[in-house]
Amino acid sequence: MKLPSSDAVARGTQDTTGYRIQLPRQIAAGPLQQVARRLLMALMVLVTTVLIVYFDRHGYVDNTDEGVDFLDALYYSTVTLSTTGYGDIVPASDSARLINVLAVTPLRVLFLIILVGTTLEVLTERTREEWRLARWRTALRDHTVVVGFGTKGRSAVQTLNAKGLAKDRVVIVDPSSKVIDAANAEGFVGVVGDATRSDVLLRAEAQKARQIIIATQRDDTAVLVTLTARQLNRAAKIVAAVREEENAPLLRQSGADAVITSASAAGRLLGLSTLSPSAGAVLEDLIQQGSGLDLVERPVVKAEVGGSVRETNDLVVSVLRGHRLLGYDDPKASPLRSTDRVITIVRAQPHAVPPIVTPPSAAESE
């Protein structure tokens, strides 16, 4: 798939402009449900007052006409509960005045409490939410931003969590509010919006992130997100996934440190599994953290410095020296240096939570 022109991309993304931040929390009822419940209670108070006044309507005097009907009772109840009354309809008999003292006045107080309580609750909730967001933004740094929480993004997050990354250090960005609701339910912070927009990534604090994973469904969207993210954060490690291999160079030119081609990677795994099902199963096990065998990148320990790759206790498959990746059989890989990092195959420890120095990049398939 070739990327469309920038104008076409812009036309395709300009409709997604909204965003909102959702922090994982548990609330008994949503704001609309709370307001609806309060309004129902206020309506019940009004209906009760109308019935009381109507059944004792003969004890009331209407200055505009002689009698008090149901409409007059409704008018009197509404005015009495919301204000102190206009004086056009007044209780005249002793029973009507007594009922006003014992029933109507308490109902008026209850009505005002319901209305004022709803307002205060909404304001309190908004203030609390703004305080939580401000505190979250202040404390959040060196976190991981994941753009797209489909199959690829979810698998990448699961891999990072398996290597010890806490859920509160992950921010999910996705244009779907339902996806963010699902991420919230799993304990992640979510930002609803189009990640090609800088204001959305700023809401996710991408400018302070340590790494950014881009797992969008479209390659052109991944390019725009990468450009925006790199402009906001020059130091972050950006790992992006694309469907087509021909788009990988463009992702690297846009600022991605690593590009995973989902279509070709899946195709290679299919081919390998066809030729050797056991080899395919081993490779699948290696890229699935927390079970069987794991691929782990770690620094060279002091006891290994100066020694050969084959002398290490772990099974080393590659040596990372600076920006060069040397194979285990490369003569330049040995002796090991203190600044080297080694990629090893080790037995998975699902119950262990090792500290994260540099979380591994993860590919996400659609």
PDB file of C-alpha atoms in Angstrom, residues 85-342:
ATOM      1  CA  GLY A  85     -44.467  33.222  46.824  1.00  0.00           C
ATOM      2  CA  TYR A  86     -46.198  36.179  45.180  1.00  0.00           C
ATOM      3  CA  GLY A  87     -49.138  36.517  47.571  1.00  0.00           C
ATOM      4  CA  ASP A  88     -51.867  36.011  44.959  1.00  0.00           C
ATOM      5  CA  ILE A  89     -52.744  32.587  46.390  1.00  0.00           C
ATOM      6  CA  VAL A  90     -52.499  32.300  50.187  1.00  0.00           C
ATOM      7  CA  PRO A  91     -53.563  29.766  52.817  1.00  0.00           C
ATOM      8  CA  ALA A  92     -56.564  31.243  54.640  1.00  0.00           C
ATOM      9  CA  SER A  93     -57.920  28.500  56.892  1.00  0.00           C
ATOM     10  CA  ASP A  94     -56.184  27.247  60.018  1.00  0.00           C
ATOM     11  CA  SER A  95     -55.772  23.772  58.537  1.00  0.00           C
ATOM     12  CA  ALA A  96     -54.156  25.143  55.365  1.00  0.00           C
ATOM     13  CA  ARG A  97     -51.744  27.273  57.361  1.00  0.00           C
ATOM     14  CA  LEU A  98     -50.903  24.350  59.646  1.00  0.00           C
ATOM     15  CA  ILE A  99     -50.228  22.111  56.664  1.00  0.00           C
ATOM     16  CA  ASN A 100     -47.972  24.828  55.205  1.00  0.00           C
ATOM     17  CA  VAL A 101     -45.973  24.941  58.425  1.00  0.00           C
ATOM     18  CA  LEU A 102     -45.715  21.168  58.916  1.00  0.00           C
ATOM     19  CA  ALA A 103     -45.507  19.915  55.314  1.00  0.00           C
ATOM     20  CA  VAL A 104     -45.070  22.569  52.605  1.00  0.00           C
ATOM     21  CA  THR A 105     -42.236  24.459  54.314  1.00  0.00           C
ATOM     22  CA  PRO A 106     -40.143  21.282  54.951  1.00  0.00           C
ATOM     23  CA  LEU A 107     -40.778  20.269  51.328  1.00  0.00           C
ATOM     24  CA  ARG A 108     -39.554  23.701  50.208  1.00  0.00           C
ATOM     25  CA  VAL A 109     -36.358  23.236  52.221  1.00  0.00           C
ATOM     26  CA  LEU A 110     -35.901  19.732  50.790  1.00  0.00           C
ATOM     27  CA  PHE A 111     -36.436  21.080  47.254  1.00  0.00           C
ATOM     28  CA  LEU A 112     -33.770  23.732  47.717  1.00  0.00           C
ATOM     29  CA  ILE A 113     -31.364  21.208  49.245  1.00  0.00           C
ATOM     30  CA  ILE A 114     -31.771  18.950  46.201  1.00  0.00           C
ATOM     31  CA  LEU A 115     -31.082  21.778  43.743  1.00  0.00           C
ATOM     32  CA  VAL A 116     -28.194  23.286  45.706  1.00  0.00           C
ATOM     33  CA  GLY A 117     -26.761  19.826  46.439  1.00  0.00           C
ATOM     34  CA  THR A 118     -26.714  18.952  42.745  1.00  0.00           C
ATOM     35  CA  THR A 119     -24.887  22.165  41.892  1.00  0.00           C
ATOM     36  CA  LEU A 120     -22.347  21.707  44.676  1.00  0.00           C
ATOM     37  CA  GLU A 121     -21.771  18.077  43.743  1.00  0.00           C
ATOM     38  CA  VAL A 122     -21.134  18.928  40.108  1.00  0.00           C
ATOM     39  CA  LEU A 123     -18.758  21.749  41.051  1.00  0.00           C
ATOM     40  CA  THR A 124     -16.984  19.564  43.604  1.00  0.00           C
ATOM     41  CA  GLU A 125     -16.557  16.724  41.131  1.00  0.00           C
ATOM     42  CA  ARG A 126     -15.211  19.100  38.495  1.00  0.00           C
ATOM     43  CA  THR A 127     -12.788  20.682  40.954  1.00  0.00           C
ATOM     44  CA  ARG A 128     -11.636  17.275  42.161  1.00  0.00           C
ATOM     45  CA  GLU A 129     -11.150  16.094  38.574  1.00  0.00           C
ATOM     46  CA  GLU A 130      -9.126  19.185  37.641  1.00  0.00           C
ATOM     47  CA  TRP A 131      -6.986  18.725  40.751  1.00  0.00           C
ATOM     48  CA  ARG A 132      -6.369  15.068  39.909  1.00  0.00           C
ATOM     49  CA  LEU A 133      -5.425  15.965  36.338  1.00  0.00           C
ATOM     50  CA  ALA A 134      -3.065  18.720  37.483  1.00  0.00           C
ATOM     51  CA  ARG A 135      -1.432  16.379  39.981  1.00  0.00           C
ATOM     52  CA  TRP A 136      -1.180  13.640  37.342  1.00  0.00           C
ATOM     53  CA  ARG A 137       0.478  15.950  34.819  1.00  0.00           C
ATOM     54  CA  THR A 138       2.958  17.227  37.392  1.00  0.00           C
ATOM     55  CA  ALA A 139       4.041  13.758  38.513  1.00  0.00           C
ATOM     56  CA  LEU A 140       4.056  12.077  35.104  1.00  0.00           C
ATOM     57  CA  ARG A 141       7.365  11.861  33.279  1.00  0.00           C
ATOM     58  CA  ASP A 142       9.529   9.163  31.646  1.00  0.00           C
ATOM     59  CA  HIS A 143       6.334   7.239  30.910  1.00  0.00           C
ATOM     60  CA  THR A 144       5.176   5.328  27.843  1.00  0.00           C
ATOM     61  CA  VAL A 145       2.651   6.696  25.359  1.00  0.00           C
ATOM     62  CA  VAL A 146       0.845   4.119  23.237  1.00  0.00           C
ATOM     63  CA  VAL A 147      -1.009   5.475  20.208  1.00  0.00           C
ATOM     64  CA  GLY A 148      -3.668   2.957  19.206  1.00  0.00           C
ATOM     65  CA  PHE A 149      -5.054   0.319  21.547  1.00  0.00           C
ATOM     66  CA  GLY A 150      -6.065  -2.343  19.080  1.00  0.00           C
ATOM     67  CA  THR A 151      -4.473  -5.777  18.875  1.00  0.00           C
ATOM     68  CA  LYS A 152      -0.997  -4.358  18.241  1.00  0.00           C
ATOM     69  CA  GLY A 153      -1.077  -1.702  20.921  1.00  0.00           C
ATOM     70  CA  ARG A 154      -2.605  -4.018  23.501  1.00  0.00           C
ATOM     71  CA  SER A 155       0.009  -6.712  22.832  1.00  0.00           C
ATOM     72  CA  ALA A 156       2.805  -4.158  23.136  1.00  0.00           C
ATOM     73  CA  VAL A 157       1.462  -2.955  26.484  1.00  0.00           C
ATOM     74  CA  GLN A 158       1.111  -6.521  27.745  1.00  0.00           C
ATOM     75  CA  THR A 159       4.737  -7.161  26.857  1.00  0.00           C
ATOM     76  CA  LEU A 160       5.873  -4.053  28.707  1.00  0.00           C
ATOM     77  CA  ASN A 161       3.754  -4.945  31.735  1.00  0.00           C
ATOM     78  CA  ALA A 162       5.247  -8.438  31.738  1.00  0.00           C
ATOM     79  CA  LYS A 163       8.705  -6.834  31.956  1.00  0.00           C
ATOM     80  CA  GLY A 164       7.751  -4.750  34.985  1.00  0.00           C
ATOM     81  CA  LEU A 165       6.281  -1.537  33.587  1.00  0.00           C
ATOM     82  CA  ALA A 166       3.460  -0.399  35.883  1.00  0.00           C
ATOM     83  CA  LYS A 167       0.080   0.404  34.361  1.00  0.00           C
ATOM     84  CA  ASP A 168       0.116   3.915  35.816  1.00  0.00           C
ATOM     85  CA  ARG A 169       3.209   4.617  33.687  1.00  0.00           C
ATOM     86  CA  VAL A 170       1.299   4.003  30.445  1.00  0.00           C
ATOM     87  CA  VAL A 171      -0.923   6.527  28.646  1.00  0.00           C
ATOM     88  CA  ILE A 172      -3.187   5.256  25.882  1.00  0.00           C
ATOM     89  CA  VAL A 173      -4.189   7.574  23.001  1.00  0.00           C
ATOM     90  CA  ASP A 174      -7.007   6.498  20.714  1.00  0.00           C
ATOM     91  CA  PRO A 175      -9.737   8.314  18.727  1.00  0.00           C
ATOM     92  CA  SER A 176     -12.437   5.929  20.012  1.00  0.00           C
ATOM     93  CA  SER A 177     -14.035   6.712  23.372  1.00  0.00           C
ATOM     94  CA  LYS A 178     -15.106   3.068  23.704  1.00  0.00           C
ATOM     95  CA  VAL A 179     -11.489   1.953  23.356  1.00  0.00           C
ATOM     96  CA  ILE A 180     -10.401   4.435  26.031  1.00  0.00           C
ATOM     97  CA  ASP A 181     -13.201   3.222  28.307  1.00  0.00           C
ATOM     98  CA  ALA A 182     -11.847  -0.302  27.891  1.00  0.00           C
ATOM     99  CA  ALA A 183      -8.315   0.927  28.645  1.00  0.00           C
ATOM    100  CA  ASN A 184      -9.610   2.700  31.767  1.00  0.00           C
ATOM    101  CA  ALA A 185     -11.262  -0.512  32.893  1.00  0.00           C
ATOM    102  CA  GLU A 186      -7.853  -2.202  32.712  1.00  0.00           C
ATOM    103  CA  GLY A 187      -6.249   0.529  34.827  1.00  0.00           C
ATOM    104  CA  PHE A 188      -4.633   2.722  32.162  1.00  0.00           C
ATOM    105  CA  VAL A 189      -4.896   6.469  31.672  1.00  0.00           C
ATOM    106  CA  GLY A 190      -6.582   7.270  28.379  1.00  0.00           C
ATOM    107  CA  VAL A 191      -6.692  10.288  26.079  1.00  0.00           C
ATOM    108  CA  VAL A 192      -9.435  10.394  23.452  1.00  0.00           C
ATOM    109  CA  GLY A 193      -8.377  12.198  20.306  1.00  0.00           C
ATOM    110  CA  ASP A 194      -6.468  12.257  17.051  1.00  0.00           C
ATOM    111  CA  ALA A 195      -2.796  11.664  17.824  1.00  0.00           C
ATOM    112  CA  THR A 196      -1.713  13.465  14.644  1.00  0.00           C
ATOM    113  CA  ARG A 197      -2.636  16.682  16.479  1.00  0.00           C
ATOM    114  CA  SER A 198       0.023  18.102  18.765  1.00  0.00           C
ATOM    115  CA  ASP A 199      -2.511  19.272  21.367  1.00  0.00           C
ATOM    116  CA  VAL A 200      -3.725  15.691  21.851  1.00  0.00           C
ATOM    117  CA  LEU A 201      -0.180  14.379  22.369  1.00  0.00           C
ATOM    118  CA  LEU A 202       0.480  17.263  24.755  1.00  0.00           C
ATOM    119  CA  ARG A 203      -2.508  16.119  26.790  1.00  0.00           C
ATOM    120  CA  ALA A 204      -0.835  12.718  26.990  1.00  0.00           C
ATOM    121  CA  GLU A 205       2.363  14.464  28.149  1.00  0.00           C
ATOM    122  CA  ALA A 206       4.219  13.016  25.162  1.00  0.00           C
ATOM    123  CA  GLN A 207       6.794  15.804  25.489  1.00  0.00           C
ATOM    124  CA  LYS A 208       7.946  14.164  28.761  1.00  0.00           C
ATOM    125  CA  ALA A 209       7.635  10.525  27.687  1.00  0.00           C
ATOM    126  CA  ARG A 210      10.557   8.114  27.588  1.00  0.00           C
ATOM    127  CA  GLN A 211       9.155   6.018  24.746  1.00  0.00           C
ATOM    128  CA  ILE A 212       6.264   6.294  22.331  1.00  0.00           C
ATOM    129  CA  ILE A 213       4.691   3.277  20.650  1.00  0.00           C
ATOM    130  CA  ILE A 214       2.727   4.009  17.490  1.00  0.00           C
ATOM    131  CA  ALA A 215       0.316   1.218  16.607  1.00  0.00           C
ATOM    132  CA  THR A 216      -2.234   2.854  14.337  1.00  0.00           C
ATOM    133  CA  GLN A 217      -4.293   0.997  11.748  1.00  0.00           C
ATOM    134  CA  ARG A 218      -3.113   3.100   8.784  1.00  0.00           C
ATOM    135  CA  ASP A 219       0.448   3.676   7.629  1.00  0.00           C
ATOM    136  CA  ASP A 220      -0.202   7.295   6.656  1.00  0.00           C
ATOM    137  CA  THR A 221      -1.560   7.993  10.140  1.00  0.00           C
ATOM    138  CA  ALA A 222       1.550   6.400  11.657  1.00  0.00           C
ATOM    139  CA  VAL A 223       3.753   8.757   9.613  1.00  0.00           C
ATOM    140  CA  LEU A 224       1.874  11.850  10.772  1.00  0.00           C
ATOM    141  CA  VAL A 225       1.888  10.708  14.405  1.00  0.00           C
ATOM    142  CA  THR A 226       5.618  10.008  14.233  1.00  0.00           C
ATOM    143  CA  LEU A 227       6.336  13.453  12.795  1.00  0.00           C
ATOM    144  CA  THR A 228       4.233  15.131  15.480  1.00  0.00           C
ATOM    145  CA  ALA A 229       5.682  13.072  18.317  1.00  0.00           C
ATOM    146  CA  ARG A 230       9.276  13.654  17.212  1.00  0.00           C
ATOM    147  CA  GLN A 231       8.662  17.376  16.975  1.00  0.00           C
ATOM    148  CA  LEU A 232       7.373  17.429  20.570  1.00  0.00           C
ATOM    149  CA  ASN A 233      10.008  15.106  22.013  1.00  0.00           C
ATOM    150  CA  ARG A 234      13.477  14.850  20.486  1.00  0.00           C
ATOM    151  CA  ALA A 235      14.797  12.407  23.076  1.00  0.00           C
ATOM    152  CA  ALA A 236      12.022   9.819  23.260  1.00  0.00           C
ATOM    153  CA  LYS A 237      12.433   6.381  21.744  1.00  0.00           C
ATOM    154  CA  ILE A 238       9.754   6.007  19.081  1.00  0.00           C
ATOM    155  CA  VAL A 239       8.751   2.565  17.866  1.00  0.00           C
ATOM    156  CA  ALA A 240       6.195   2.427  15.064  1.00  0.00           C
ATOM    157  CA  ALA A 241       4.344  -0.362  13.294  1.00  0.00           C
ATOM    158  CA  VAL A 242       3.413  -0.316   9.606  1.00  0.00           C
ATOM    159  CA  ARG A 243       1.500  -2.747   7.460  1.00  0.00           C
ATOM    160  CA  GLU A 244       3.620  -2.525   4.329  1.00  0.00           C
ATOM    161  CA  GLU A 245       7.401  -2.836   4.243  1.00  0.00           C
ATOM    162  CA  GLU A 246       7.722  -0.171   1.535  1.00  0.00           C
ATOM    163  CA  ASN A 247       6.533   2.425   4.053  1.00  0.00           C
ATOM    164  CA  ALA A 248       9.150   1.553   6.683  1.00  0.00           C
ATOM    165  CA  PRO A 249      11.865   3.909   5.306  1.00  0.00           C
ATOM    166  CA  LEU A 250       9.413   6.812   5.430  1.00  0.00           C
ATOM    167  CA  LEU A 251       8.699   6.066   9.099  1.00  0.00           C
ATOM    168  CA  ARG A 252      12.418   6.117   9.873  1.00  0.00           C
ATOM    169  CA  GLN A 253      12.840   9.413   7.998  1.00  0.00           C
ATOM    170  CA  SER A 254       9.930  10.806  10.032  1.00  0.00           C
ATOM    171  CA  GLY A 255      11.775  10.109  13.268  1.00  0.00           C
ATOM    172  CA  ALA A 256      11.017   6.523  14.291  1.00  0.00           C
ATOM    173  CA  ASP A 257      13.922   4.730  16.009  1.00  0.00           C
ATOM    174  CA  ALA A 258      12.536   1.310  15.138  1.00  0.00           C
ATOM    175  CA  VAL A 259       9.908   0.214  12.633  1.00  0.00           C
ATOM    176  CA  ILE A 260       8.071  -3.085  12.786  1.00  0.00           C
ATOM    177  CA  THR A 261       6.434  -4.297   9.581  1.00  0.00           C
ATOM    178  CA  SER A 262       3.405  -6.233  10.738  1.00  0.00           C
ATOM    179  CA  ALA A 263       2.434  -7.741   7.389  1.00  0.00           C
ATOM    180  CA  SER A 264       5.894  -9.026   6.445  1.00  0.00           C
ATOM    181  CA  ALA A 265       6.640 -10.164  10.007  1.00  0.00           C
ATOM    182  CA  ALA A 266       3.464 -12.227  10.058  1.00  0.00           C
ATOM    183  CA  GLY A 267       4.300 -13.569   6.603  1.00  0.00           C
ATOM    184  CA  ARG A 268       7.784 -14.642   7.650  1.00  0.00           C
ATOM    185  CA  LEU A 269       6.385 -16.397  10.709  1.00  0.00           C
ATOM    186  CA  LEU A 270       3.851 -18.176   8.505  1.00  0.00           C
ATOM    187  CA  GLY A 271       6.574 -19.291   6.100  1.00  0.00           C
ATOM    188  CA  LEU A 272       8.837 -20.475   8.912  1.00  0.00           C
ATOM    189  CA  SER A 273       5.989 -22.377  10.546  1.00  0.00           C
ATOM    190  CA  THR A 274       5.218 -24.022   7.215  1.00  0.00           C
ATOM    191  CA  LEU A 275       8.799 -25.210   6.754  1.00  0.00           C
ATOM    192  CA  SER A 276       9.321 -26.040  10.424  1.00  0.00           C
ATOM    193  CA  PRO A 277       6.333 -25.857  12.785  1.00  0.00           C
ATOM    194  CA  SER A 278       8.610 -26.381  15.783  1.00  0.00           C
ATOM    195  CA  ALA A 279      10.854 -23.486  14.797  1.00  0.00           C
ATOM    196  CA  GLY A 280       7.790 -21.284  14.346  1.00  0.00           C
ATOM    197  CA  ALA A 281       6.557 -22.275  17.787  1.00  0.00           C
ATOM    198  CA  VAL A 282       9.934 -21.414  19.344  1.00  0.00           C
ATOM    199  CA  LEU A 283      10.012 -18.026  17.634  1.00  0.00           C
ATOM    200  CA  GLU A 284       6.453 -17.288  18.772  1.00  0.00           C
ATOM    201  CA  ASP A 285       7.475 -18.236  22.308  1.00  0.00           C
ATOM    202  CA  LEU A 286      10.503 -15.907  22.186  1.00  0.00           C
ATOM    203  CA  ILE A 287       8.435 -12.845  21.320  1.00  0.00           C
ATOM    204  CA  GLN A 288       5.783 -13.669  23.925  1.00  0.00           C
ATOM    205  CA  GLN A 289       7.110 -12.415  27.239  1.00  0.00           C
ATOM    206  CA  GLY A 290       6.509 -14.234  30.501  1.00  0.00           C
ATOM    207  CA  SER A 291       6.262 -17.844  29.289  1.00  0.00           C
ATOM    208  CA  GLY A 292       8.774 -20.411  28.100  1.00  0.00           C
ATOM    209  CA  LEU A 293      11.816 -18.562  26.746  1.00  0.00           C
ATOM    210  CA  ASP A 294      12.283 -14.790  26.630  1.00  0.00           C
ATOM    211  CA  LEU A 295      14.509 -12.487  24.615  1.00  0.00           C
ATOM    212  CA  VAL A 296      16.117 -10.072  27.076  1.00  0.00           C
ATOM    213  CA  GLU A 297      18.407  -7.117  26.472  1.00  0.00           C
ATOM    214  CA  ARG A 298      20.705  -6.378  29.415  1.00  0.00           C
ATOM    215  CA  PRO A 299      24.003  -4.612  30.134  1.00  0.00           C
ATOM    216  CA  VAL A 300      27.242  -6.540  30.373  1.00  0.00           C
ATOM    217  CA  VAL A 301      28.037  -7.316  34.017  1.00  0.00           C
ATOM    218  CA  LYS A 302      31.448  -6.655  35.496  1.00  0.00           C
ATOM    219  CA  ALA A 303      32.425 -10.342  35.559  1.00  0.00           C
ATOM    220  CA  GLU A 304      31.809 -10.634  31.815  1.00  0.00           C
ATOM    221  CA  VAL A 305      33.938  -7.663  30.736  1.00  0.00           C
ATOM    222  CA  GLY A 306      36.937  -8.809  28.712  1.00  0.00           C
ATOM    223  CA  GLY A 307      35.535 -12.281  28.195  1.00  0.00           C
ATOM    224  CA  SER A 308      34.154 -14.018  25.144  1.00  0.00           C
ATOM    225  CA  VAL A 309      30.495 -14.073  24.186  1.00  0.00           C
ATOM    226  CA  ARG A 310      30.474 -17.857  24.617  1.00  0.00           C
ATOM    227  CA  GLU A 311      31.792 -17.567  28.201  1.00  0.00           C
ATOM    228  CA  THR A 312      28.666 -15.842  29.535  1.00  0.00           C
ATOM    229  CA  ASN A 313      26.156 -17.781  31.628  1.00  0.00           C
ATOM    230  CA  ASP A 314      23.287 -16.796  29.314  1.00  0.00           C
ATOM    231  CA  LEU A 315      22.772 -17.721  25.691  1.00  0.00           C
ATOM    232  CA  VAL A 316      23.879 -14.552  23.882  1.00  0.00           C
ATOM    233  CA  VAL A 317      22.572 -14.086  20.340  1.00  0.00           C
ATOM    234  CA  SER A 318      23.733 -10.520  19.657  1.00  0.00           C
ATOM    235  CA  VAL A 319      25.887  -7.778  21.107  1.00  0.00           C
ATOM    236  CA  LEU A 320      24.822  -4.129  20.931  1.00  0.00           C
ATOM    237  CA  ARG A 321      27.903  -1.924  20.768  1.00  0.00           C
ATOM    238  CA  GLY A 322      27.001   1.694  20.343  1.00  0.00           C
ATOM    239  CA  HIS A 323      24.678   1.732  17.351  1.00  0.00           C
ATOM    240  CA  ARG A 324      26.050  -1.504  15.883  1.00  0.00           C
ATOM    241  CA  LEU A 325      24.369  -4.867  16.366  1.00  0.00           C
ATOM    242  CA  LEU A 326      26.956  -7.678  16.229  1.00  0.00           C
ATOM    243  CA  GLY A 327      26.078 -11.347  15.899  1.00  0.00           C
ATOM    244  CA  TYR A 328      27.274 -13.818  18.507  1.00  0.00           C
ATOM    245  CA  ASP A 329      29.685 -15.318  15.964  1.00  0.00           C
ATOM    246  CA  ASP A 330      31.092 -11.969  14.821  1.00  0.00           C
ATOM    247  CA  PRO A 331      34.817 -11.827  15.688  1.00  0.00           C
ATOM    248  CA  LYS A 332      34.355  -8.198  16.743  1.00  0.00           C
ATOM    249  CA  ALA A 333      31.796  -9.157  19.401  1.00  0.00           C
ATOM    250  CA  SER A 334      34.514 -10.552  21.678  1.00  0.00           C
ATOM    251  CA  PRO A 335      35.937  -9.508  24.021  1.00  0.00           C
ATOM    252  CA  LEU A 336      32.909  -7.894  25.675  1.00  0.00           C
ATOM    253  CA  ARG A 337      33.181  -4.279  26.792  1.00  0.00           C
ATOM    254  CA  SER A 338      31.665  -2.596  29.832  1.00  0.00           C
ATOM    255  CA  THR A 339      29.558  -0.341  27.603  1.00  0.00           C
ATOM    256  CA  ASP A 340      28.107  -3.241  25.594  1.00  0.00           C
ATOM    257  CA  ARG A 341      24.610  -4.569  25.899  1.00  0.00           C
ATOM    258  CA  VAL A 342      23.779  -8.183  25.091  1.00  0.00           C
TER     259      VAL A 342
END
